[in-house]
Coordinates of C-alpha atoms in Angstrom, one line a residue:
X26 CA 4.6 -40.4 77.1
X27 CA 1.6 -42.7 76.3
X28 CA 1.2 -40.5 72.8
X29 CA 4.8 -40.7 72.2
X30 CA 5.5 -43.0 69.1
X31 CA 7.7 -46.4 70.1
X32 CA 11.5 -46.5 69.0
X33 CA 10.5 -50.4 68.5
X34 CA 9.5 -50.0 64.9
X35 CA 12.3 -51.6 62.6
X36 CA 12.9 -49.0 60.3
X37 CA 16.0 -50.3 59.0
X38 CA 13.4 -53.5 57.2
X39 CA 10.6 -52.7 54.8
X40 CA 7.1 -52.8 56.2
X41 CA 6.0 -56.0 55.1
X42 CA 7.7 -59.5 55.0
X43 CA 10.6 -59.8 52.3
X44 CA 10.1 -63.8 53.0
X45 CA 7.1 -63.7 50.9
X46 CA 6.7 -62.4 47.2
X47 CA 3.1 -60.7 48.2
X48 CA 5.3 -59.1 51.0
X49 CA 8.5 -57.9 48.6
X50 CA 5.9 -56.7 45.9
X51 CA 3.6 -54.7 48.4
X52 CA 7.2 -52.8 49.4
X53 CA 8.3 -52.6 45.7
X54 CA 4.8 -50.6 44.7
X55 CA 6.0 -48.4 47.4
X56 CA 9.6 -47.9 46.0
X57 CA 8.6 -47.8 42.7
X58 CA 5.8 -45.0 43.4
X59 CA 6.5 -42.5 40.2
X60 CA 4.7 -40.2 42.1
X61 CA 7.8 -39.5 44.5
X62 CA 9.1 -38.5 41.6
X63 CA 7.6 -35.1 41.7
X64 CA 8.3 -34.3 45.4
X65 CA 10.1 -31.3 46.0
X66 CA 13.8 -31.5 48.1
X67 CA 12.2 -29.5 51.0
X68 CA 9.7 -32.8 51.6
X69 CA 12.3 -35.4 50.7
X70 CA 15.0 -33.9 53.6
X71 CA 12.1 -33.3 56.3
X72 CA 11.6 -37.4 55.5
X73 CA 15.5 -37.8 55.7
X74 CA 15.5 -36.0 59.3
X75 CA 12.9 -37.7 60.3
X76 CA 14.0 -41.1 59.3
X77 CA 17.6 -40.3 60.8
X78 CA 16.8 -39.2 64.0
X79 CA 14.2 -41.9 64.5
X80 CA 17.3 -44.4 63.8
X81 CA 19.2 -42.6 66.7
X82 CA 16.0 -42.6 69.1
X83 CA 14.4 -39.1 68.7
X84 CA 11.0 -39.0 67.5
X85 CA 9.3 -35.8 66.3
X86 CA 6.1 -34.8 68.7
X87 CA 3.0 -35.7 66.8
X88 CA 4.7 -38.5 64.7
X89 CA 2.5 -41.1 63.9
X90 CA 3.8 -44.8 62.8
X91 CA 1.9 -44.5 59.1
X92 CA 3.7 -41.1 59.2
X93 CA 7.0 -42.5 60.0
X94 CA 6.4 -45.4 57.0
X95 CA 5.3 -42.7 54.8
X96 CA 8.5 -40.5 55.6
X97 CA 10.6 -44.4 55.2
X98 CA 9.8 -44.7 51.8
X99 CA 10.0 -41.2 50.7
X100 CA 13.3 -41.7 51.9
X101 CA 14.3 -45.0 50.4
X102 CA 12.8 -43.9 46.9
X103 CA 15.5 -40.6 46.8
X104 CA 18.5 -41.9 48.8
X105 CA 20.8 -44.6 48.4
X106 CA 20.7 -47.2 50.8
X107 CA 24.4 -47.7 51.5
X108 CA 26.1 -44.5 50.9
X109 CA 22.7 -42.4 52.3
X110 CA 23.4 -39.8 49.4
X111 CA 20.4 -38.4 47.4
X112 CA 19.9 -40.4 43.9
X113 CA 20.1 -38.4 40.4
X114 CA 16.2 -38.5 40.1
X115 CA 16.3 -40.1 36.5
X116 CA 18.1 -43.3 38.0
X117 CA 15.8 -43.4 40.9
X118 CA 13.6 -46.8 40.7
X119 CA 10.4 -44.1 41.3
X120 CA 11.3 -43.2 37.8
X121 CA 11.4 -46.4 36.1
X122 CA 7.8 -46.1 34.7
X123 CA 7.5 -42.7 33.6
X124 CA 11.1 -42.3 31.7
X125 CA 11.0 -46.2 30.4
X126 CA 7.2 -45.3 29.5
X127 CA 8.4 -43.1 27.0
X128 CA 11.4 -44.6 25.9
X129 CA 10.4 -48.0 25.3
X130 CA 7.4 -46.5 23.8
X131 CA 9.0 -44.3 21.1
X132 CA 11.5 -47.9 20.5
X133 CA 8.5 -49.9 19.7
X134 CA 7.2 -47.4 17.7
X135 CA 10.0 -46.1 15.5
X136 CA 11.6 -49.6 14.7
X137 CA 11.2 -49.7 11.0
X138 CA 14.7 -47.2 9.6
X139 CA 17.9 -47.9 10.8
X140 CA 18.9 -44.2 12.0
X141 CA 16.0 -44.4 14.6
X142 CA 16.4 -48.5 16.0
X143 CA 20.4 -47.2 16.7
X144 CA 19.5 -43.5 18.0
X145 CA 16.4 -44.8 20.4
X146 CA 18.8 -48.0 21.5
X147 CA 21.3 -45.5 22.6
X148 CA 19.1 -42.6 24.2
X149 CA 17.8 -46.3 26.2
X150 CA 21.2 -47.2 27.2
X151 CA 22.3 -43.9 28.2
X152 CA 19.2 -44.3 30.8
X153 CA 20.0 -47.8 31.6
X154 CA 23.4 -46.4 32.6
X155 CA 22.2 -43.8 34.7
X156 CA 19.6 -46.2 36.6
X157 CA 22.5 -49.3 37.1
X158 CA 25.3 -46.4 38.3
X159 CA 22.5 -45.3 40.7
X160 CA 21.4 -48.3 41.7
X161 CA 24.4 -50.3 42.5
X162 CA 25.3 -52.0 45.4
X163 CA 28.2 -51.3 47.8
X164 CA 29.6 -48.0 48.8
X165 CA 32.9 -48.6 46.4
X166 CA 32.8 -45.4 43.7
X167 CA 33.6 -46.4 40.0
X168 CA 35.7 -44.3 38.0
X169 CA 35.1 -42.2 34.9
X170 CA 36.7 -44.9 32.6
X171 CA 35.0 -47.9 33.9
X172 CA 31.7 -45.8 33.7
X173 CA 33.1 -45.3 29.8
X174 CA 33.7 -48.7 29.3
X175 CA 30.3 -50.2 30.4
X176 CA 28.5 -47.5 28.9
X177 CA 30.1 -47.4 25.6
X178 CA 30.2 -51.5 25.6
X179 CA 26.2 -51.5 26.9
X180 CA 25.2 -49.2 23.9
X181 CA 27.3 -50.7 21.2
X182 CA 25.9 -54.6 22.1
X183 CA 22.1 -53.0 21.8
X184 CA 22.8 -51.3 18.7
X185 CA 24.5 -54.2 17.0
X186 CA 21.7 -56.6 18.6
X187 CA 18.9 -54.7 17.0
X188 CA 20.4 -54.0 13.4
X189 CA 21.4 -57.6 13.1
X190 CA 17.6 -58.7 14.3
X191 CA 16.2 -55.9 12.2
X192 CA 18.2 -57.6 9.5
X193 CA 16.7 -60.9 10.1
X194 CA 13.0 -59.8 10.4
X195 CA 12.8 -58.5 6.8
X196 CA 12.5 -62.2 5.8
X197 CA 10.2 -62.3 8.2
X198 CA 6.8 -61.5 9.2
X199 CA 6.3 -58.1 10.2
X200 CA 5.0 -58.7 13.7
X201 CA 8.7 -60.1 14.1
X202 CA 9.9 -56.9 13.4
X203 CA 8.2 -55.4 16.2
X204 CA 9.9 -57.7 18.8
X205 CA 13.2 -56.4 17.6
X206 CA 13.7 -53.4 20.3
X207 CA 13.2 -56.4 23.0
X208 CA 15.7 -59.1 21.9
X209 CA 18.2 -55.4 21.5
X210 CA 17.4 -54.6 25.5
X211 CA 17.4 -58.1 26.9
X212 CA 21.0 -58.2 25.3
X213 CA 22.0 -55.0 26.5
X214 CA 21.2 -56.0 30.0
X215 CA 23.3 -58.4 29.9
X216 CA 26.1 -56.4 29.1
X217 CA 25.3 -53.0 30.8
X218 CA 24.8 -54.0 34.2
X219 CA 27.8 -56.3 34.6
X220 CA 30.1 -53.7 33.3
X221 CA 28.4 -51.1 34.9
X222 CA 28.9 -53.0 38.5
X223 CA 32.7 -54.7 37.1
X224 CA 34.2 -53.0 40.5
X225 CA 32.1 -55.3 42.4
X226 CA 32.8 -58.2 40.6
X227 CA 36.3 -57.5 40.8
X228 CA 36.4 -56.4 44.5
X229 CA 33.3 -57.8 46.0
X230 CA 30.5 -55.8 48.1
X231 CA 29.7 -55.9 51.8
X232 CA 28.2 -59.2 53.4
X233 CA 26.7 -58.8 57.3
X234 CA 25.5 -61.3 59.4
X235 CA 21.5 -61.4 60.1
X236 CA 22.5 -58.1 62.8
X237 CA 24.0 -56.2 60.0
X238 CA 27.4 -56.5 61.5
X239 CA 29.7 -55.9 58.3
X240 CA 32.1 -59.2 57.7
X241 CA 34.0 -58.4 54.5
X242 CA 33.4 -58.0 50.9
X243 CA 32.4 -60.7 48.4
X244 CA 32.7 -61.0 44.4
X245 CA 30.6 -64.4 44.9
X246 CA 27.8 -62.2 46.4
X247 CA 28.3 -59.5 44.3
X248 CA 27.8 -62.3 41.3
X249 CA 24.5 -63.5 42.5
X250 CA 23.7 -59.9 42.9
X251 CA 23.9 -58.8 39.3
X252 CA 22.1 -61.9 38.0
X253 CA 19.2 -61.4 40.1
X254 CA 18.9 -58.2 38.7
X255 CA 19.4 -58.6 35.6
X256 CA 16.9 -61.3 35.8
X257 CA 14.5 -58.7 37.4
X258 CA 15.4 -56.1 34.9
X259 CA 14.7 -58.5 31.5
X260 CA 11.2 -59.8 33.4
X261 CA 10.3 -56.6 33.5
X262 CA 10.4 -55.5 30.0
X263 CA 8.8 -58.5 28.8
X264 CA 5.4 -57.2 29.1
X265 CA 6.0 -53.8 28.2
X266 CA 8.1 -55.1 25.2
X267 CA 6.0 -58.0 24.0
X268 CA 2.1 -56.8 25.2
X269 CA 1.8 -53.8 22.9
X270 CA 3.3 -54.9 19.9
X271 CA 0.9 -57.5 19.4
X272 CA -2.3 -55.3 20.1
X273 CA -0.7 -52.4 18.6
X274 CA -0.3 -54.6 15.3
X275 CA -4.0 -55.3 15.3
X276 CA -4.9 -51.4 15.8
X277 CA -3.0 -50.2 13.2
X278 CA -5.7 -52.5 11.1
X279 CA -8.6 -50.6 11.9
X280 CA -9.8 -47.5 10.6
X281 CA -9.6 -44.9 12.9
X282 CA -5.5 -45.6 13.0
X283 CA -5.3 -45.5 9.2
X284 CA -7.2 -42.0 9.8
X285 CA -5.0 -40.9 12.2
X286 CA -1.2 -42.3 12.1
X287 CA -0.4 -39.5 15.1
X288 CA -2.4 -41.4 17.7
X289 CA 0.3 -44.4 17.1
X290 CA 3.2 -43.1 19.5
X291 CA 0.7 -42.0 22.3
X292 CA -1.5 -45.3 22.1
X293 CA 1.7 -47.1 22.4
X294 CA 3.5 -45.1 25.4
X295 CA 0.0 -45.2 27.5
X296 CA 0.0 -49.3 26.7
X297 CA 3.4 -49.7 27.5
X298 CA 3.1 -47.2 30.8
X299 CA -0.1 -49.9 31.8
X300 CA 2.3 -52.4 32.0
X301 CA 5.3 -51.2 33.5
X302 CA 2.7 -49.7 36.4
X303 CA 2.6 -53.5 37.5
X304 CA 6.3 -55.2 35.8
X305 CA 8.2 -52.9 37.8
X306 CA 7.4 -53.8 41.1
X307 CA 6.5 -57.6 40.5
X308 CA 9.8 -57.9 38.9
X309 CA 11.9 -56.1 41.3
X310 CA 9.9 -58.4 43.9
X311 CA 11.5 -61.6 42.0
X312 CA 14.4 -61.4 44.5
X313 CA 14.3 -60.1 48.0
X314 CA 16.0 -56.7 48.3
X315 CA 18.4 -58.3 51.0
X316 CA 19.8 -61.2 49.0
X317 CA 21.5 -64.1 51.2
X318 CA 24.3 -66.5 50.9
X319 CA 25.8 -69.4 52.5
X320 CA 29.1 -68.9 54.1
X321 CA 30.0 -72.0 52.1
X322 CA 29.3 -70.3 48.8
X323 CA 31.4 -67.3 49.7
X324 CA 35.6 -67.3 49.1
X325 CA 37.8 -69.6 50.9
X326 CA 39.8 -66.3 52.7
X327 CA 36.2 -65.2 53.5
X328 CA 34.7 -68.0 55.0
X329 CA 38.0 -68.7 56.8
X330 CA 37.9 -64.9 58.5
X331 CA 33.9 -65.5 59.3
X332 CA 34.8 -68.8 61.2
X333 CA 37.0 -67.0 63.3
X334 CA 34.9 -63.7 63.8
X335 CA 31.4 -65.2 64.3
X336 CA 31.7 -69.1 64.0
X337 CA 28.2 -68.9 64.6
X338 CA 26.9 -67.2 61.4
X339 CA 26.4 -69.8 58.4
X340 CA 24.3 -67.6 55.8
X341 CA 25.6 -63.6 55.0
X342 CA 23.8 -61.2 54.0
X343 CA 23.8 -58.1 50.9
X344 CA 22.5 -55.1 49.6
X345 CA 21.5 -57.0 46.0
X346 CA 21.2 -53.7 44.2
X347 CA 18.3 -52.9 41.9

């Protein structure tokens, strides 16, 4: 028994304290790992069993506690922490940096024709759809049309965004130009993740208490939800978006890039990449993971069916989404 591993460890909580940014960012490096990415589904199920069955008090022999950490975030980076299914490994946060890496690389450096601004706006979209549809919070499905809508709404604001800017930056100078692909994405979040999560904003998503007991659902929540994410997600392509362009502008000055125009596209992936190595996880660490809420901020019927259940409990708590 003294080897045995204790059933004391709070699995259900990140590792470190999500009252602290240091804390949030340390667990966010872990989430946002892109080398999870490349584990196969025979590792990411012998972490799922062993994460399940330490939640239910059986703990494999041998297990150590960095072992059981290790297994918790292999298993947070695949499966989706309030319906437990497996993630489409594209919308996975894990592979934020390598697929936005290359997409926001190829935006920032095929800006200058109109065929490839609207064809590299949509092929980002169509990712950003994947990753918010993933990512959402609640464990309320969305239907085919509404996945239509935000999708079709998402693309067509980026698009629109990033020809009218392009527009504008020909008067301009042509640094400007390059900041286009930016303003396009920062717009599109705006739209895409609001449409994308419209069902919770229409019918709310589960609020607990600080014991995870489930009180009801909440539009209010589900509102600060999506703006801390879309916050998150707009600070985290600033970098990426607005570091390269700028030094990639001075390279293309010198020499050796006149000499060879085919190093421009991988210079500019591996600078963006840099960045999004570190914006990903500082970002997502803006907000904790389990946002809160004062009763008093929730809807009258809401707060009226908490006083009655637990008159006690004066803040809720909620799956923010990523």
């Amino acid at each position: 028994m003294s080897g045995e591993l204790s059933l004391n460890i709070n699995i259900k909580e990140p590792r470190w304290d999500q009252g602290t940014f240091m804390g949030r960012a340390k667990h966010f490096f872990m989430v946002t790992d892109p080398r999870t990415v490349l584990l196969s589904s025979e590792t990411l199920e012998e972490a799922r069993v062993i994460v399940e069955n330490y939640r239910a008090g059986t703990v494999k022999p041998g297990l150590t506690e960095d072992e059981l950490w290790r297994a918790k975030y292999i298993y947070d980076s695949a499966f989706h922490p309030d319906t437990g299914e497996k993630m489409f490994v594209i919308g996975r946060m894990s592979a934020q940096v390598p697929m936005n890496m290359s997409i926001t690389g190829c935006m920032l450096t095929f800006y200058r024709t109109t065929p490839a601004v609207v064809f590299w706006q949509w092929v980002n979209q169509s990712f950003n759809a994947v990753v918010n549809y993933t990512n959402r919070s609640g464990d309320a499905p969305i239907t085919v049309n509404q996945l239509g809508a935000a999708y079709v709404s998402a693309t067509t604001g980026a698009v629109v965004t990033a020809l009218g800017l392009k527009s504008l930056a020909t008067r301009l100078p042509p640094i400007v130009s390059r900041f286009v692909p930016f303003a396009a994405v920062a717009a599109a979040n705006c739209i895409n993740i609001p449409f994308m999560r419209q069902r919770e904003l229409k019918y709310g998503i589960p609020v607990m208490d600080e014991n995870g007991n489930r009180l009801g659902e909440s539009a209010n929540a589900a509102k600060q939800a999506i703006v801390q994410v879309v916050v998150s997600r707009i600070g985290m392509a600033v970098p990426a978006m607005a570091i390269p362009p700028v030094i990639m502008n001075s390279l293309e000055k010198r020499a050796f890039m006149k000499r060879f125009p085919i190093l421009n596209a991988p210079v500019q992936v591996s600078l963006v990449g840099l960045c999004l190595v570190f914006a990903t996880p500082l970002c997502c660490a803006l907000f904790p993971q389990k946002s809160s809420m004062s009763v008093s901020g929730l809807e009258t019927d809401l707060q009226e069916r908490i006083r009655q259940l637990s008159p006690d409990t004066t803040t809720v708590y909620f799956n923010k989404g990523l």
